[in-house]
XYZ file of C-alpha atoms in Angstrom:
386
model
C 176.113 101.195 140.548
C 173.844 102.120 143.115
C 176.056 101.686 146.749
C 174.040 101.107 150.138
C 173.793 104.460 151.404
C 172.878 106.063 148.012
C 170.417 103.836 146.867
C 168.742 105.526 143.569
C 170.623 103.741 141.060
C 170.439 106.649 139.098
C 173.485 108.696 139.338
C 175.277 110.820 136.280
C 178.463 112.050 135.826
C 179.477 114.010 133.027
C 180.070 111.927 129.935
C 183.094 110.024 129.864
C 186.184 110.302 127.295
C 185.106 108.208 124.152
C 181.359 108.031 124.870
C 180.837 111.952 124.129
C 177.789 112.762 121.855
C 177.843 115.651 118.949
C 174.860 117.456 121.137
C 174.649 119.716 117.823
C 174.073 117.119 115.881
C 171.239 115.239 118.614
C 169.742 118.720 118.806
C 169.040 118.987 115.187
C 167.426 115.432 115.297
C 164.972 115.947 118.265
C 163.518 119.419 116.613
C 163.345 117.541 113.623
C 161.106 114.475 115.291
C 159.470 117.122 117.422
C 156.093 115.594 117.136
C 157.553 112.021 118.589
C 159.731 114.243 121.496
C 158.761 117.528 122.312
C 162.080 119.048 122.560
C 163.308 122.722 122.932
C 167.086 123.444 122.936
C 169.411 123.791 124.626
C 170.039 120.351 125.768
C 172.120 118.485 128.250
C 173.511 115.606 128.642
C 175.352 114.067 130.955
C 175.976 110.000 131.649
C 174.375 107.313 134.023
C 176.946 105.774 135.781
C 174.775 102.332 135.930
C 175.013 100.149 132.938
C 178.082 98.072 131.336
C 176.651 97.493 127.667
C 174.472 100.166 125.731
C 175.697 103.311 126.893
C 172.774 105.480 128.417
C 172.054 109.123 128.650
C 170.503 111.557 130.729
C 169.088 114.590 128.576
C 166.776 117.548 129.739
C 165.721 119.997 127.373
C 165.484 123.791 127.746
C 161.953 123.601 128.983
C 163.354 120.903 132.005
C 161.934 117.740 130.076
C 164.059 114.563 130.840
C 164.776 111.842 128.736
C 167.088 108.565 128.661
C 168.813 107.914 125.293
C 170.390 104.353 124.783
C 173.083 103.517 121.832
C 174.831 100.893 120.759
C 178.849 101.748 121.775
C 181.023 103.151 119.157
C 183.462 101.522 117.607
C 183.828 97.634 115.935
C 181.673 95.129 117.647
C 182.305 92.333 118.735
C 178.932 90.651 118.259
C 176.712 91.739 115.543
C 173.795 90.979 117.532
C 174.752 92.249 121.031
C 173.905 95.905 122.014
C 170.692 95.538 119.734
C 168.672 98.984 121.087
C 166.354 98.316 117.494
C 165.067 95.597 119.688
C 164.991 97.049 122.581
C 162.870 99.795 121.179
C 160.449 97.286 120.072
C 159.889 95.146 122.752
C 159.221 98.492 124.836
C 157.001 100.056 122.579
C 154.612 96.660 122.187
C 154.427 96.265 126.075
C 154.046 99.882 126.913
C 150.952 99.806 124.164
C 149.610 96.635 124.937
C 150.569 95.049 128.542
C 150.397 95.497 132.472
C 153.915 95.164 132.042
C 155.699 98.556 133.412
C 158.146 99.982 131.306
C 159.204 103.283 130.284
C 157.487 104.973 127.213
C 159.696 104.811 123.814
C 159.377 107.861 121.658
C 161.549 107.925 118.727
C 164.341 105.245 117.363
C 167.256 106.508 115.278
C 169.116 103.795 112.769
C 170.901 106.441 111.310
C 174.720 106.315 111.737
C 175.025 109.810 110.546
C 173.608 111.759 113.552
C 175.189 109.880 116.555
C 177.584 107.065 115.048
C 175.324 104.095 115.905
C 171.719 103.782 116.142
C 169.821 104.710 119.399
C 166.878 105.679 121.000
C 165.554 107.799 123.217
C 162.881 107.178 125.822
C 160.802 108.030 129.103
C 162.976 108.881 132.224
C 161.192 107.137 135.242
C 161.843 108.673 138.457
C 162.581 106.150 140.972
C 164.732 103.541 143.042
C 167.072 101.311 141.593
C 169.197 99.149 144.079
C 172.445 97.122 142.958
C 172.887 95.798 146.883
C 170.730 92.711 146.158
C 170.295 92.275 150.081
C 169.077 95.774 150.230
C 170.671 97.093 152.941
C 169.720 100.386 152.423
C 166.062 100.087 153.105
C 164.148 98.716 156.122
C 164.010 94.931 157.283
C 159.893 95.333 157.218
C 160.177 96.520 153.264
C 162.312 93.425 151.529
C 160.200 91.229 151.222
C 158.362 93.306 149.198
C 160.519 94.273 147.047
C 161.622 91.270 146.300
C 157.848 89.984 146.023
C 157.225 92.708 143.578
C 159.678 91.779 141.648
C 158.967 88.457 141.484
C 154.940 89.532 140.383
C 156.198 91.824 137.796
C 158.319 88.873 136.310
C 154.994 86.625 136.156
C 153.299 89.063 134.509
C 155.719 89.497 131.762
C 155.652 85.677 130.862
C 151.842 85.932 131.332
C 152.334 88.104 128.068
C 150.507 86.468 124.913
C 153.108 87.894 122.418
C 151.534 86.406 119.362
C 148.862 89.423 120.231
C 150.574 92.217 121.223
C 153.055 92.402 117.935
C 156.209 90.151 119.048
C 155.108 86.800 117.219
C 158.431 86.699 115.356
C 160.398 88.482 117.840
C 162.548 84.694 118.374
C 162.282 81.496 117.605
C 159.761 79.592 119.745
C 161.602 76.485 120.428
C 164.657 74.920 121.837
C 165.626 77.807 123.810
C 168.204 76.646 126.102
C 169.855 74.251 122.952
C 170.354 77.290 120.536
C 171.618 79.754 123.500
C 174.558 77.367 124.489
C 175.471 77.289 121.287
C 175.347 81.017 120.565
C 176.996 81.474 123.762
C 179.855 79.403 122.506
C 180.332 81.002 119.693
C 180.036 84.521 121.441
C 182.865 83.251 124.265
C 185.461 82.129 122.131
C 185.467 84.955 119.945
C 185.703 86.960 123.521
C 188.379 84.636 124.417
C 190.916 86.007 121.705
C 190.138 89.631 121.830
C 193.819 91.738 123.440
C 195.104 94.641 124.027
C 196.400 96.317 121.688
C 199.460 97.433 124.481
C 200.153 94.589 126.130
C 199.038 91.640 123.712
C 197.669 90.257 126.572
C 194.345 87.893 125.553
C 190.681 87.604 127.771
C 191.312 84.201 127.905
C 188.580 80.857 127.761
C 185.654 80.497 130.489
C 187.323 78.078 132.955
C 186.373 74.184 132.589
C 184.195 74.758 129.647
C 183.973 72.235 127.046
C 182.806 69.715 130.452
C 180.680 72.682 131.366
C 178.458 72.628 128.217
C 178.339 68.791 127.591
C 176.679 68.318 131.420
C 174.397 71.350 130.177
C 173.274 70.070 127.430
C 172.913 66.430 129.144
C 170.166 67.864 131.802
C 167.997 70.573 130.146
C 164.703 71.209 131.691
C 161.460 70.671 129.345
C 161.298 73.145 126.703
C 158.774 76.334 126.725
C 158.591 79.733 125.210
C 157.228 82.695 126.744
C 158.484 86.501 126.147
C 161.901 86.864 128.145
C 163.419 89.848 129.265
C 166.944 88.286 128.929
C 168.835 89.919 131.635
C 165.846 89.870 134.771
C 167.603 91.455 137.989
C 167.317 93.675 140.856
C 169.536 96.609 138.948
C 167.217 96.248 136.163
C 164.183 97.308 138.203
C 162.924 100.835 138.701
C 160.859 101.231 142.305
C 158.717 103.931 142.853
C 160.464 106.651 144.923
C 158.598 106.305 147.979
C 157.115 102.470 148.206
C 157.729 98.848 146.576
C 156.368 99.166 143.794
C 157.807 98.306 140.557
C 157.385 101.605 137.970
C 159.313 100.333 134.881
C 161.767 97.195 133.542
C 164.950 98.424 131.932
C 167.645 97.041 129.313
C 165.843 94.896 127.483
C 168.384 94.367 124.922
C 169.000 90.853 125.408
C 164.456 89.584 125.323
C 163.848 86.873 123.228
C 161.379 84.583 122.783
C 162.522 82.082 125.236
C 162.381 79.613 127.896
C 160.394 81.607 131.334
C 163.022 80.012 133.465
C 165.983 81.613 131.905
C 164.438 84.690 133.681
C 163.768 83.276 136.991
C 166.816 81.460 137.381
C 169.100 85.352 136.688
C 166.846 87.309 139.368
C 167.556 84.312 141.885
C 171.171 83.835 140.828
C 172.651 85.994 144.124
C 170.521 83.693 146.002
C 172.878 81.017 144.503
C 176.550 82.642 144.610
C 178.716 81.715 147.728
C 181.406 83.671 149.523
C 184.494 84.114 148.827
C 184.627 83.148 145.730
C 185.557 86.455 144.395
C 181.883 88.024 143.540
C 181.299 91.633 145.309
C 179.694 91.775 148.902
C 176.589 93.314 147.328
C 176.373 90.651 144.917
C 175.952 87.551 147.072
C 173.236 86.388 149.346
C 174.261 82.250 150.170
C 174.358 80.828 153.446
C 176.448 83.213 155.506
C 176.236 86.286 153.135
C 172.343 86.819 154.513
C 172.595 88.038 157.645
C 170.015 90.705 157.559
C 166.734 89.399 157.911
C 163.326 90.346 156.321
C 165.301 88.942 152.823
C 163.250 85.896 151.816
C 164.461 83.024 150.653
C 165.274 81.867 147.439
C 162.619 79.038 147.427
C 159.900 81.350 148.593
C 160.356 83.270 145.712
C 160.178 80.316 143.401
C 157.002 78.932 145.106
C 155.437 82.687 144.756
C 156.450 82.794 140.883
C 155.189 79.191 140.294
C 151.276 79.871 142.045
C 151.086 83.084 140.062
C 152.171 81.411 136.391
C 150.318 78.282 137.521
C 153.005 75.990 137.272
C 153.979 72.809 139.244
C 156.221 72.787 142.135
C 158.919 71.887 142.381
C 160.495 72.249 139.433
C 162.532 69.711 137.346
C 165.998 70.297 136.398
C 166.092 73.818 138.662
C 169.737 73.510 138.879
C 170.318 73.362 135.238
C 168.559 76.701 135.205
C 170.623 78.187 137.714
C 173.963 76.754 136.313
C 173.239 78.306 132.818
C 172.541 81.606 134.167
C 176.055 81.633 135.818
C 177.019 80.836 132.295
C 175.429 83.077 130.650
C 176.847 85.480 133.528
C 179.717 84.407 132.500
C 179.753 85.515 129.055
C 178.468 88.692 129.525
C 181.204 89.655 131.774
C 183.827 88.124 129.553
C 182.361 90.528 127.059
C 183.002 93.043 129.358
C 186.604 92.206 129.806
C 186.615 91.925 126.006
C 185.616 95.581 125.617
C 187.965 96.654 128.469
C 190.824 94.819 126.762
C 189.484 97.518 123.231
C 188.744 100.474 125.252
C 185.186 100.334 124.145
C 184.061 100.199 128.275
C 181.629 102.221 128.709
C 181.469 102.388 132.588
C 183.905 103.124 135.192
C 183.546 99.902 137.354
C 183.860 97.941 134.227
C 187.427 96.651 134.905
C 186.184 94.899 138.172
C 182.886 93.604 136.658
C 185.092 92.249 134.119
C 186.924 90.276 136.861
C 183.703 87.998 137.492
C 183.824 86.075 134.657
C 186.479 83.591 135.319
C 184.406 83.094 139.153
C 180.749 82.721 137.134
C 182.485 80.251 135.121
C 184.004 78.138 137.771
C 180.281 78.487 139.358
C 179.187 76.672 136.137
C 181.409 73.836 137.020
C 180.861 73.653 140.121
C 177.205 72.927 140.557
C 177.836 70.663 137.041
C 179.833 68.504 139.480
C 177.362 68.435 142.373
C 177.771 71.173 144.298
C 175.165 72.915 146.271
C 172.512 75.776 145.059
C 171.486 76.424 148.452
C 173.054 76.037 151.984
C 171.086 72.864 152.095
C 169.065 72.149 149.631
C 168.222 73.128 145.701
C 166.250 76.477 145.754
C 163.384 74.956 143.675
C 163.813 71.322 143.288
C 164.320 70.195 146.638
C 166.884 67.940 145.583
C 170.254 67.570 147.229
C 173.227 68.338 144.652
């Protein structure tokens, strides 16, 4: 990631032992789809160091083009419908054609096995900012707001999004959003659970204080909706332009669905939500006395911004549900992390401390399940006291 005093999220390093790409091979394919990416040899690639699931590459061509390529990791998967870059590709292409949205143009997708091993694609490379300090230290007090406002805009108009229209009708299932992800998620966590090493034997291990986790889920789910979701709506996911707020393109979109709008919300507020010392990194955590920078708004600003520009009530009903299922989700995610430490299938070198956060996103879970607080006083959104 991104650290304070380097702030443009887009660092490379050469390509790491067991992610290397048969450039021969990718050569051969671009001249061949020409017409999709103009391409002239040779090529290079080296590897972003962002990103814990797909793994992503920086190419440039002979003439100084730039791409991004995104694959699904080598190996046996865990999930067979994690890592899916055939929907990513999709999802890009529609709102790049069709939307205010800003994303990065798609050019060609690959499902063929033979040329890199798994299916990928390769795409627009966006110049810009990308920050992983969610209390953006790196930028001036007079400028975060902004961003974060920005953000928070570009989110509305993605759920503003008529997807019948633009191609995605049957991109997901339009109801019951939050039902059918707990359950997926279960299913996806205890497979995680057993995965080992194949040295040590040792096992991942179960989310802490589960099973009471997902019944007081389930027993205080906020009304159902559908919009288009991104799936994994954060800070890191953002590109800013290089010199000014403004939001140039959405990444890693791997994980949009059709879905419930605040799924989305609740993951872009969720450092707004995650207290000290609780093992979570310093960048990661804005709550009560991990904001002492000012010109950071708060959390229920940003919800009261979202809400007038989607046109929806406020406050909102069941807002800590939302929040507690995004820790959940969290979670998972980083489990699977851990999982694909525990196989050797990480494909980033900070993933053996991301995969330390699952255990403290899980205990998060419980925690506001059994009333503890959002906020340093109140919900973000709901106003309620928990």
């Amino acid at each position: 990631m991104a650290s304070p005093s380097n702030p443009g999220g887009q660092e490379t390093s050469a390509v790491r032992e067991g992610m290397q790409l048969d450039t021969g091979k990718l050569e051969a394919y671009l001249k061949a789809n020409s017409n999709a990416v103009p391409f002239q040899a040779p090529l290079e690639i080296k590897q972003f160091k962002l990103g814990q699931s797909n793994p992503t590459y920086f190419l440039k061509d002979g003439a100084g083009r730039r791409y991004v390529l995104r694959k699904k990791p080598p190996g046996k998967l865990i999930s067979q419908t994690a890592h899916a870059v055939e929907r990513e590709f999709r999802v890009l292409d529609a709102l790049a054609r069709n939307t205010n949205v800003p994303v990065p143009k798609v050019h060609v997708l690959c499902e063929d096995n033979d040329v890199l091993g798994t299916p990928f694609y390769v795409m627009q490379f966006l110049e810009g900012r990308i920050f992983s300090d969610n209390r953006l230290r790196s930028v001036g007090e007079a400028d975060r707001r902004a961003y974060y406002f920005n953000t928070v805009d570009t989110l509305a108009r993605l759920h503003k999004v008529p997807f019948a229209t633009v191609g995605l009708a049957n991109y997901g299932p339009t109801h019951s959003f939050y039902p059918r992800q707990i359950k997926r998620l279960l299913q996806i966590t205890t497979a995680q659970a057993l995965v080992t090493d194949p040295d040590t034997h040792t096992a991942v291990g179960p989310l802490y204080n589960l099973t009471s986790s997902l019944h007081w889920l389930e027993q205080n789910l906020p009304k159902d909706e559908t919009t288009l979701c991104h799936g994994d709506f954060k800070l890191d996911n953002i590109v800013f332009h290089p010199t000014s707020q403004n939001v140039i393109g959405v990444l890693d979109w791997e994980l949009s669905t059709l879905g419930h709008p605040l799924s989305d919300l609740a993951n872009l507020l969720l450092p707004f939500y995650t207290p000290a010392g609780w093992g979570f990194p310093e960048e990661m955590a804005m709550m009560d006395d991990r904001r002492p920078l000012s010109g950071i708004p708060e959390a229920e600003e940003l919800v009261k911004e979202y809400c007038r520009l989607t046109g929806r009530a406020y406050p909102i009903p069941q807002w800590e549900t939302c929040v507690a299922f995004a820790f959940l989700r969290l979670a998972v995610i980083t489990q699977g992390i851990a999982a694909r430490v525990r196989r050797k299938q990480a494909s980033s070198p900070i993933a053996v401390q991301v995969a330390k956060l699952f255990q403290p996103c899980a205990k998060r879970v419980a925690d506001i399940a059994a009333g503890g607080r959002l906020s340093g006083n109140q919900s973000g959104a709901g106003g309620a006291k928990l």
